[in-house]
Amino acid sequence: MGLSKTIFANPTEYLVREEPADPVLFFAPMVLQATAKRFLDGFPGLVTYAVKANPDEMVIANLAAAGIRGYDVASVYEIEMIRRVAPGAAMHYNNPVRSKAEIARAVELGVQSFSVDSHSELAKLGALVPAGAEISVRFKLPVKGAAYDFGAKFGATAEKATALLAEAAALGFVPSLTFHPGTQCTDPAAWDSYIRTAATIAADAGVKIARLNVGGGFPAHRLTEIAPALEGIFGLIDRVTTEAFGEDRPALVCEPGRGLVAESYSLATQVRAIRDDEHVFINDGVYGGLAELPLIGIIDRIEVRDGAGNRRTGAPRGRIVFGPTCDSVDRLPGELGLPADMDEGDFILFHGLGAYSTATVTRFNGFGNFQIVTVMALQG
Ligand SMILES: Cc1ncc(COP(=O)(O)O)c(C=O)c1O
């Protein structure tokens, strides 16, 4: 993946001047910093960033500049990178399964907060992490509202979480709770259920928790008609935490990935062919920056421009869109409404593509040679 050194005014200026043959991800630091400010102003607790969503060092540097002081890290690689790019920031090692070597290295690098969802992993932490560190027990609920079910892989049942919380406190750790309602969670009721269950778990364990981490899951703007109501979710989290915990209200932490970074990137792909006026083939697909679409659905926040930068304004026509590889599953879900006057060589820009895009690009079939270009603004 290459990185251009020049800062362009907007994607169109770059596309017209450079005529790139490969997909381009446009990054607007100002949009990222504005989103960070929205979280910092609105969330009633500590805002941390889930590095996995987009580990680009420019992203971390801009978040740090905007005032983000904590990071959810999932691997030793991410821990070392945060130490280098945002020295002094808090790190929460919230991948609940780690090898002994990884735990030892994290301790060495100063990590003082770990999540856990099983007795076997708590035993490992008990042996390797000094007492006084924070252990956050991760629990799960069968609630809906997210794009897909996160509980299938991680999270203890409420009953098991109660036992783990009591055990962590008895081992001399600072006891906390954490959950993740599932990514792109558009239903605030999910946070309501999770927070009330957290209070029940703490009461049943007889433990006053220090912090409640309400996860990532904050939705990004994917469909034109549905703008995420972040402030409404922040308000609900604040109110329900007080209602559920009363005097024992814990400090709150959130760890958004998508909600923080998605809006600050747009992806430009080029139309390689419109086969017999039917299927559209573009130069990126599900093995590249659009990997997530089959999992969580299409993004309809698109614009199409011709080679001179003019916006196509033809009536939208539903099209099946394929990526560039020879693989049949390399197809975007459903149909995409594309202007009827679109032509081969045009650029299709997908907005809101900063999360789980750069991080998961492959070089399958020789594609995936991305540029990341910094722009002042993503529109225009
Ligand atoms: C522990 C943890 N926290 C936060 C996140 C970020 O989630 P999102 O991008 O939905 O905000 C993830 C994503 O997988 C996660 O596993």
GROMACS .gro file of C-alpha atoms and ligand atoms in nm:
model
  396
    1MET     CA    1   0.000   0.000   0.000
    2GLY     CA    2   0.146   0.337  -0.099
    3LEU     CA    3   0.104   0.675   0.065
    4SER     CA    4   0.113   1.000  -0.127
    5LYS     CA    5   0.301   1.292   0.027
    6THR     CA    6   0.099   1.574  -0.128
    7ILE     CA    7  -0.224   1.692   0.032
    8PHE     CA    8  -0.503   1.738  -0.222
    9ALA     CA    9  -0.812   1.958  -0.186
   10ASN     CA   10  -1.051   1.671  -0.248
   11PRO     CA   11  -1.072   1.331  -0.422
   12THR     CA   12  -1.180   1.476  -0.756
   13GLU     CA   13  -0.869   1.694  -0.783
   14TYR     CA   14  -0.650   1.385  -0.737
   15LEU     CA   15  -0.850   1.156  -0.967
   16VAL     CA   16  -0.845   1.404  -1.255
   17ARG     CA   17  -0.477   1.486  -1.215
   18GLU     CA   18  -0.340   1.136  -1.151
   19GLU     CA   19  -0.588   0.911  -1.335
   20PRO     CA   20  -0.507   0.624  -1.095
   21ALA     CA   21  -0.548   0.271  -1.228
   22ASP     CA   22  -0.562   0.121  -0.877
   23PRO     CA   23  -0.816   0.192  -0.601
   24VAL     CA   24  -0.748   0.495  -0.383
   25LEU     CA   25  -0.844   0.553  -0.022
   26PHE     CA   26  -0.880   0.922   0.055
   27PHE     CA   27  -0.815   1.021   0.415
   28ALA     CA   28  -0.936   1.352   0.563
   29PRO     CA   29  -0.763   1.414   0.898
   30MET     CA   30  -0.998   1.704   0.971
   31VAL     CA   31  -1.300   1.477   0.949
   32LEU     CA   32  -1.133   1.228   1.184
   33GLN     CA   33  -1.050   1.497   1.437
   34ALA     CA   34  -1.405   1.635   1.420
   35THR     CA   35  -1.549   1.289   1.487
   36ALA     CA   36  -1.309   1.241   1.777
   37LYS     CA   37  -1.428   1.572   1.918
   38ARG     CA   38  -1.788   1.458   1.886
   39PHE     CA   39  -1.710   1.152   2.100
   40LEU     CA   40  -1.495   1.348   2.348
   41ASP     CA   41  -1.765   1.613   2.392
   42GLY     CA   42  -2.058   1.375   2.408
   43PHE     CA   43  -1.953   1.050   2.571
   44PRO     CA   44  -1.983   1.056   2.952
   45GLY     CA   45  -1.649   0.887   3.024
   46LEU     CA   46  -1.313   0.789   2.875
   47VAL     CA   47  -1.305   0.759   2.496
   48THR     CA   48  -1.059   0.503   2.364
   49TYR     CA   49  -1.003   0.386   2.006
   50ALA     CA   50  -1.020   0.024   1.889
   51VAL     CA   51  -0.702   0.011   1.682
   52LYS     CA   52  -0.812  -0.289   1.478
   53ALA     CA   53  -1.066  -0.082   1.283
   54ASN     CA   54  -0.786   0.108   1.109
   55PRO     CA   55  -0.432   0.080   1.244
   56ASP     CA   56  -0.280   0.338   1.010
   57GLU     CA   57  -0.027   0.542   1.205
   58MET     CA   58  -0.171   0.864   1.056
   59VAL     CA   59  -0.503   0.772   1.213
   60ILE     CA   60  -0.345   0.716   1.555
   61ALA     CA   61  -0.141   1.037   1.533
   62ASN     CA   62  -0.451   1.241   1.444
   63LEU     CA   63  -0.660   1.083   1.718
   64ALA     CA   64  -0.385   1.154   1.969
   65ALA     CA   65  -0.371   1.515   1.845
   66ALA     CA   66  -0.749   1.541   1.887
   67GLY     CA   67  -0.723   1.431   2.251
   68ILE     CA   68  -0.780   1.052   2.246
   69ARG     CA   69  -0.575   0.914   2.537
   70GLY     CA   70  -0.656   0.544   2.536
   71TYR     CA   71  -0.649   0.255   2.288
   72ASP     CA   72  -0.810  -0.089   2.272
   73VAL     CA   73  -0.535  -0.317   2.144
   74ALA     CA   74  -0.565  -0.676   2.028
   75SER     CA   75  -0.206  -0.787   1.967
   76VAL     CA   76   0.155  -0.723   2.064
   77TYR     CA   77   0.204  -0.559   1.724
   78GLU     CA   78  -0.068  -0.303   1.805
   79ILE     CA   79   0.072  -0.246   2.156
   80GLU     CA   80   0.420  -0.175   2.019
   81MET     CA   81   0.279   0.058   1.754
   82ILE     CA   82   0.076   0.258   2.009
   83ARG     CA   83   0.377   0.286   2.239
   84ARG     CA   84   0.569   0.436   1.947
   85VAL     CA   85   0.303   0.663   1.795
   86ALA     CA   86   0.108   0.767   2.108
   87PRO     CA   87   0.354   0.728   2.395
   88GLY     CA   88   0.196   0.761   2.737
   89ALA     CA   89  -0.153   0.661   2.620
   90ALA     CA   90  -0.347   0.397   2.817
   91MET     CA   91  -0.378   0.059   2.650
   92HIS     CA   92  -0.657  -0.188   2.716
   93TYR     CA   93  -0.564  -0.535   2.593
   94ASN     CA   94  -0.919  -0.642   2.519
   95ASN     CA   95  -0.866  -0.944   2.300
   96PRO     CA   96  -0.982  -1.200   2.559
   97VAL     CA   97  -0.752  -1.480   2.436
   98ARG     CA   98  -0.372  -1.437   2.441
   99SER     CA   99  -0.070  -1.662   2.462
  100LYS     CA  100   0.147  -1.654   2.776
  101ALA     CA  101   0.425  -1.489   2.575
  102GLU     CA  102   0.187  -1.218   2.456
  103ILE     CA  103   0.069  -1.148   2.812
  104ALA     CA  104   0.428  -1.127   2.936
  105ARG     CA  105   0.525  -0.886   2.657
  106ALA     CA  106   0.217  -0.668   2.724
  107VAL     CA  107   0.309  -0.645   3.092
  108GLU     CA  108   0.664  -0.554   2.993
  109LEU     CA  109   0.527  -0.275   2.771
  110GLY     CA  110   0.321  -0.132   3.056
  111VAL     CA  111  -0.029  -0.259   2.975
  112GLN     CA  112  -0.243  -0.248   3.290
  113SER     CA  113  -0.587  -0.349   3.170
  114PHE     CA  114  -0.696  -0.687   3.028
  115SER     CA  115  -1.035  -0.834   2.939
  116VAL     CA  116  -1.127  -1.194   3.011
  117ASP     CA  117  -1.419  -1.426   2.940
  118SER     CA  118  -1.301  -1.767   3.062
  119HIS     CA  119  -1.155  -1.926   3.374
  120SER     CA  120  -0.859  -2.070   3.185
  121GLU     CA  121  -0.753  -1.727   3.052
  122LEU     CA  122  -0.806  -1.567   3.394
  123ALA     CA  123  -0.571  -1.828   3.542
  124LYS     CA  124  -0.305  -1.728   3.285
  125LEU     CA  125  -0.351  -1.359   3.372
  126GLY     CA  126  -0.339  -1.442   3.744
  127ALA     CA  127   0.002  -1.602   3.697
  128LEU     CA  128   0.155  -1.332   3.476
  129VAL     CA  129  -0.006  -0.995   3.553
  130PRO     CA  130   0.080  -0.812   3.876
  131ALA     CA  131  -0.210  -0.758   4.119
  132GLY     CA  132  -0.348  -0.406   4.094
  133ALA     CA  133  -0.400  -0.425   3.720
  134GLU     CA  134  -0.755  -0.403   3.587
  135ILE     CA  135  -0.934  -0.718   3.478
  136SER     CA  136  -1.249  -0.647   3.278
  137VAL     CA  137  -1.483  -0.942   3.252
  138ARG     CA  138  -1.647  -0.952   2.912
  139PHE     CA  139  -2.005  -1.077   2.903
  140LYS     CA  140  -2.257  -1.128   2.627
  141LEU     CA  141  -2.634  -1.119   2.583
  142PRO     CA  142  -2.856  -1.257   2.310
  143VAL     CA  143  -2.973  -0.908   2.209
  144LYS     CA  144  -3.021  -0.783   1.856
  145GLY     CA  145  -2.945  -0.446   1.699
  146ALA     CA  146  -2.602  -0.496   1.545
  147ALA     CA  147  -2.496  -0.589   1.191
  148TYR     CA  148  -2.382  -0.933   1.306
  149ASP     CA  149  -2.352  -1.139   1.623
  150PHE     CA  150  -2.030  -1.074   1.818
  151GLY     CA  151  -2.137  -1.311   2.098
  152ALA     CA  152  -2.056  -1.616   1.885
  153LYS     CA  153  -1.684  -1.575   1.952
  154PHE     CA  154  -1.638  -1.380   2.274
  155GLY     CA  155  -1.820  -1.305   2.597
  156ALA     CA  156  -1.918  -1.508   2.902
  157THR     CA  157  -2.280  -1.568   2.997
  158ALA     CA  158  -2.403  -1.347   3.281
  159GLU     CA  159  -2.374  -1.641   3.520
  160LYS     CA  160  -2.015  -1.719   3.425
  161ALA     CA  161  -1.926  -1.348   3.426
  162THR     CA  162  -2.051  -1.325   3.786
  163ALA     CA  163  -1.810  -1.602   3.892
  164LEU     CA  164  -1.522  -1.452   3.692
  165LEU     CA  165  -1.576  -1.107   3.841
  166ALA     CA  166  -1.569  -1.242   4.198
  167GLU     CA  167  -1.258  -1.446   4.113
  168ALA     CA  168  -1.076  -1.146   3.958
  169ALA     CA  169  -1.152  -0.933   4.265
  170ALA     CA  170  -1.032  -1.212   4.497
  171LEU     CA  171  -0.703  -1.229   4.303
  172GLY     CA  172  -0.637  -0.864   4.388
  173PHE     CA  173  -0.717  -0.717   4.047
  174VAL     CA  174  -0.923  -0.403   3.994
  175PRO     CA  175  -1.257  -0.556   3.889
  176SER     CA  176  -1.441  -0.415   3.589
  177LEU     CA  177  -1.693  -0.526   3.330
  178THR     CA  178  -1.699  -0.492   2.954
  179PHE     CA  179  -1.924  -0.585   2.665
  180HIS     CA  180  -1.952  -0.526   2.292
  181PRO     CA  181  -2.308  -0.495   2.160
  182GLY     CA  182  -2.193  -0.593   1.809
  183THR     CA  183  -2.058  -0.374   1.534
  184GLN     CA  184  -2.272  -0.111   1.357
  185CYS     CA  185  -2.530  -0.130   1.636
  186THR     CA  186  -2.813   0.100   1.534
  187ASP     CA  187  -3.048   0.009   1.821
  188PRO     CA  188  -2.967   0.196   2.145
  189ALA     CA  189  -3.181  -0.056   2.336
  190ALA     CA  190  -2.886  -0.299   2.311
  191TRP     CA  191  -2.680  -0.071   2.542
  192ASP     CA  192  -2.977  -0.043   2.778
  193SER     CA  193  -2.997  -0.423   2.823
  194TYR     CA  194  -2.621  -0.464   2.857
  195ILE     CA  195  -2.579  -0.189   3.118
  196ARG     CA  196  -2.865  -0.318   3.334
  197THR     CA  197  -2.723  -0.672   3.315
  198ALA     CA  198  -2.379  -0.539   3.413
  199ALA     CA  199  -2.534  -0.395   3.731
  200THR     CA  200  -2.696  -0.732   3.808
  201ILE     CA  201  -2.368  -0.919   3.751
  202ALA     CA  202  -2.182  -0.684   3.985
  203ALA     CA  203  -2.453  -0.713   4.252
  204ASP     CA  204  -2.466  -1.094   4.225
  205ALA     CA  205  -2.085  -1.113   4.251
  206GLY     CA  206  -2.088  -0.880   4.550
  207VAL     CA  207  -1.830  -0.663   4.374
  208LYS     CA  208  -1.828  -0.287   4.321
  209ILE     CA  209  -1.685  -0.247   3.974
  210ALA     CA  210  -1.437   0.031   3.900
  211ARG     CA  211  -1.524   0.077   3.533
  212LEU     CA  212  -1.782  -0.033   3.279
  213ASN     CA  213  -1.658  -0.048   2.921
  214VAL     CA  214  -1.960  -0.014   2.691
  215GLY     CA  215  -1.768  -0.131   2.389
  216GLY     CA  216  -1.745  -0.030   2.034
  217GLY     CA  217  -2.044  -0.090   1.814
  218PHE     CA  218  -2.128   0.279   1.763
  219PRO     CA  219  -2.279   0.302   1.416
  220ALA     CA  220  -2.129   0.482   1.118
  221HIS     CA  221  -2.325   0.652   0.841
  222ARG     CA  222  -2.369   0.378   0.580
  223LEU     CA  223  -2.710   0.442   0.426
  224THR     CA  224  -2.795   0.790   0.300
  225GLU     CA  225  -3.133   0.795   0.473
  226ILE     CA  226  -3.011   0.675   0.816
  227ALA     CA  227  -2.769   0.911   0.992
  228PRO     CA  228  -2.631   0.767   1.317
  229ALA     CA  229  -2.778   0.919   1.633
  230LEU     CA  230  -2.460   0.911   1.841
  231GLU     CA  231  -2.561   1.178   2.094
  232GLY     CA  232  -2.884   0.988   2.163
  233ILE     CA  233  -2.681   0.674   2.241
  234PHE     CA  234  -2.442   0.871   2.466
  235GLY     CA  235  -2.737   1.017   2.657
  236LEU     CA  236  -2.897   0.678   2.701
  237ILE     CA  237  -2.573   0.524   2.828
  238ASP     CA  238  -2.536   0.803   3.083
  239ARG     CA  239  -2.895   0.781   3.208
  240VAL     CA  240  -2.918   0.402   3.224
  241THR     CA  241  -2.584   0.370   3.405
  242THR     CA  242  -2.709   0.597   3.683
  243GLU     CA  243  -3.045   0.419   3.697
  244ALA     CA  244  -2.889   0.072   3.708
  245PHE     CA  245  -2.595   0.132   3.944
  246GLY     CA  246  -2.715   0.421   4.162
  247GLU     CA  247  -2.449   0.508   4.420
  248ASP     CA  248  -2.217   0.240   4.283
  249ARG     CA  249  -2.203   0.399   3.937
  250PRO     CA  250  -1.873   0.297   3.775
  251ALA     CA  251  -1.659   0.519   3.554
  252LEU     CA  252  -1.750   0.465   3.190
  253VAL     CA  253  -1.520   0.374   2.902
  254CYS     CA  254  -1.604   0.331   2.535
  255GLU     CA  255  -1.384   0.182   2.264
  256PRO     CA  256  -1.530   0.266   1.922
  257GLY     CA  257  -1.348   0.159   1.609
  258ARG     CA  258  -1.593   0.208   1.325
  259GLY     CA  259  -1.781   0.499   1.486
  260LEU     CA  260  -1.460   0.701   1.516
  261VAL     CA  261  -1.282   0.629   1.191
  262ALA     CA  262  -1.533   0.530   0.920
  263GLU     CA  263  -1.637   0.879   0.816
  264SER     CA  264  -1.282   1.003   0.756
  265TYR     CA  265  -1.210   0.788   0.450
  266SER     CA  266  -1.367   0.753   0.106
  267LEU     CA  267  -1.275   0.480  -0.139
  268ALA     CA  268  -1.243   0.556  -0.511
  269THR     CA  269  -1.278   0.259  -0.742
  270GLN     CA  270  -1.274   0.265  -1.121
  271VAL     CA  271  -1.523   0.101  -1.356
  272ARG     CA  272  -1.321  -0.155  -1.557
  273ALA     CA  273  -1.608  -0.276  -1.768
  274ILE     CA  274  -1.983  -0.273  -1.806
  275ARG     CA  275  -2.029  -0.614  -1.957
  276ASP     CA  276  -2.290  -0.609  -2.238
  277ASP     CA  277  -2.458  -0.312  -2.065
  278GLU     CA  278  -2.532  -0.529  -1.763
  279HIS     CA  279  -2.293  -0.624  -1.486
  280VAL     CA  280  -2.046  -0.365  -1.365
  281PHE     CA  281  -1.685  -0.470  -1.295
  282ILE     CA  282  -1.478  -0.237  -1.074
  283ASN     CA  283  -1.113  -0.246  -0.967
  284ASP     CA  284  -1.184  -0.326  -0.601
  285GLY     CA  285  -1.405  -0.580  -0.433
  286VAL     CA  286  -1.457  -0.815  -0.142
  287TYR     CA  287  -1.088  -0.914  -0.127
  288GLY     CA  288  -0.994  -0.548  -0.096
  289GLY     CA  289  -1.139  -0.239   0.064
  290LEU     CA  290  -1.496  -0.365   0.029
  291ALA     CA  291  -1.437  -0.687   0.226
  292GLU     CA  292  -1.700  -0.605   0.485
  293LEU     CA  293  -1.992  -0.547   0.254
  294PRO     CA  294  -2.107  -0.911   0.224
  295LEU     CA  295  -2.103  -0.931   0.605
  296ILE     CA  296  -2.279  -0.610   0.698
  297GLY     CA  297  -2.450  -0.488   0.382
  298ILE     CA  298  -2.407  -0.235   0.109
  299ILE     CA  299  -2.306   0.130   0.150
  300ASP     CA  300  -2.524   0.350  -0.069
  301ARG     CA  301  -2.336   0.673   0.002
  302ILE     CA  302  -2.173   0.682  -0.339
  303GLU     CA  303  -2.098   0.931  -0.612
  304VAL     CA  304  -1.987   0.862  -0.968
  305ARG     CA  305  -1.754   1.093  -1.163
  306ASP     CA  306  -1.624   1.077  -1.517
  307GLY     CA  307  -1.254   1.111  -1.605
  308ALA     CA  308  -1.287   1.492  -1.617
  309GLY     CA  309  -1.428   1.497  -1.264
  310ASN     CA  310  -1.787   1.575  -1.359
  311ARG     CA  311  -2.052   1.414  -1.149
  312ARG     CA  312  -2.281   1.168  -1.328
  313THR     CA  313  -2.639   1.264  -1.266
  314GLY     CA  314  -2.835   1.003  -1.462
  315ALA     CA  315  -3.127   0.829  -1.290
  316PRO     CA  316  -3.005   0.549  -1.064
  317ARG     CA  317  -3.026   0.203  -1.212
  318GLY     CA  318  -2.984  -0.108  -0.994
  319ARG     CA  319  -2.672  -0.300  -1.105
  320ILE     CA  320  -2.490  -0.610  -0.995
  321VAL     CA  321  -2.131  -0.509  -0.917
  322PHE     CA  322  -1.834  -0.745  -0.929
  323GLY     CA  323  -1.479  -0.696  -0.801
  324PRO     CA  324  -1.171  -0.745  -1.022
  325THR     CA  325  -1.060  -1.097  -0.921
  326CYS     CA  326  -1.145  -1.416  -1.106
  327ASP     CA  327  -1.335  -1.536  -0.801
  328SER     CA  328  -1.714  -1.568  -0.825
  329VAL     CA  329  -1.779  -1.461  -0.466
  330ASP     CA  330  -1.610  -1.130  -0.544
  331ARG     CA  331  -1.945  -0.957  -0.576
  332LEU     CA  332  -2.103  -0.675  -0.377
  333PRO     CA  333  -2.426  -0.774  -0.201
  334GLY     CA  334  -2.757  -0.704  -0.375
  335GLU     CA  335  -2.759  -0.430  -0.634
  336LEU     CA  336  -2.609  -0.083  -0.630
  337GLY     CA  337  -2.806   0.212  -0.767
  338LEU     CA  338  -2.566   0.361  -1.025
  339PRO     CA  339  -2.636   0.650  -1.266
  340ALA     CA  340  -2.768   0.531  -1.601
  341ASP     CA  341  -2.511   0.750  -1.785
  342MET     CA  342  -2.213   0.586  -1.607
  343ASP     CA  343  -1.939   0.470  -1.842
  344GLU     CA  344  -1.628   0.253  -1.842
  345GLY     CA  345  -1.337   0.446  -1.685
  346ASP     CA  346  -1.564   0.640  -1.446
  347PHE     CA  347  -1.481   0.652  -1.077
  348ILE     CA  348  -1.724   0.529  -0.811
  349LEU     CA  349  -1.657   0.687  -0.472
  350PHE     CA  350  -1.783   0.508  -0.162
  351HIS     CA  351  -1.804   0.740   0.140
  352GLY     CA  352  -1.765   0.631   0.503
  353LEU     CA  353  -1.510   0.359   0.427
  354GLY     CA  354  -1.247   0.417   0.696
  355ALA     CA  355  -1.317   0.114   0.914
  356TYR     CA  356  -1.223  -0.245   0.835
  357SER     CA  357  -1.111  -0.144   0.484
  358THR     CA  358  -0.739  -0.067   0.480
  359ALA     CA  359  -0.693  -0.322   0.759
  360THR     CA  360  -0.819  -0.624   0.568
  361VAL     CA  361  -0.703  -0.566   0.209
  362THR     CA  362  -0.547  -0.874   0.046
  363ARG     CA  363  -0.332  -0.910  -0.266
  364PHE     CA  364  -0.549  -1.199  -0.396
  365ASN     CA  365  -0.510  -1.248  -0.772
  366GLY     CA  366  -0.257  -0.965  -0.782
  367PHE     CA  367  -0.508  -0.691  -0.696
  368GLY     CA  368  -0.516  -0.473  -0.381
  369ASN     CA  369  -0.239  -0.228  -0.471
  370PHE     CA  370  -0.387   0.070  -0.286
  371GLN     CA  371  -0.281   0.430  -0.255
  372ILE     CA  372  -0.377   0.630   0.053
  373VAL     CA  373  -0.408   0.998  -0.032
  374THR     CA  374  -0.458   1.279   0.221
  375VAL     CA  375  -0.724   1.535   0.134
  376MET     CA  376  -0.859   1.848   0.297
  377ALA     CA  377  -1.220   1.742   0.236
  378LEU     CA  378  -1.388   1.426   0.113
  379GLN     CA  379  -1.667   1.595  -0.080
  380GLY     CA  380  -1.611   1.765  -0.414
  381LIG     C1  381  -1.302  -0.569   2.204
  381LIG     C2  382  -1.344  -0.481   2.092
  381LIG     N1  383  -1.363  -0.351   2.115
  381LIG     C3  384  -1.399  -0.265   2.018
  381LIG     C4  385  -1.416  -0.308   1.889
  381LIG     C5  386  -1.453  -0.208   1.784
  381LIG     O1  387  -1.581  -0.231   1.738
  381LIG     P1  388  -1.653  -0.127   1.640
  381LIG     O2  389  -1.564  -0.110   1.524
  381LIG     O3  390  -1.783  -0.192   1.609
  381LIG     O4  391  -1.671   0.001   1.716
  381LIG     C6  392  -1.399  -0.444   1.859
  381LIG     C7  393  -1.418  -0.492   1.721
  381LIG     O5  394  -1.405  -0.605   1.686
  381LIG     C8  395  -1.362  -0.533   1.964
  381LIG     O6  396  -1.340  -0.662   1.938
   0.00000   0.00000   0.00000
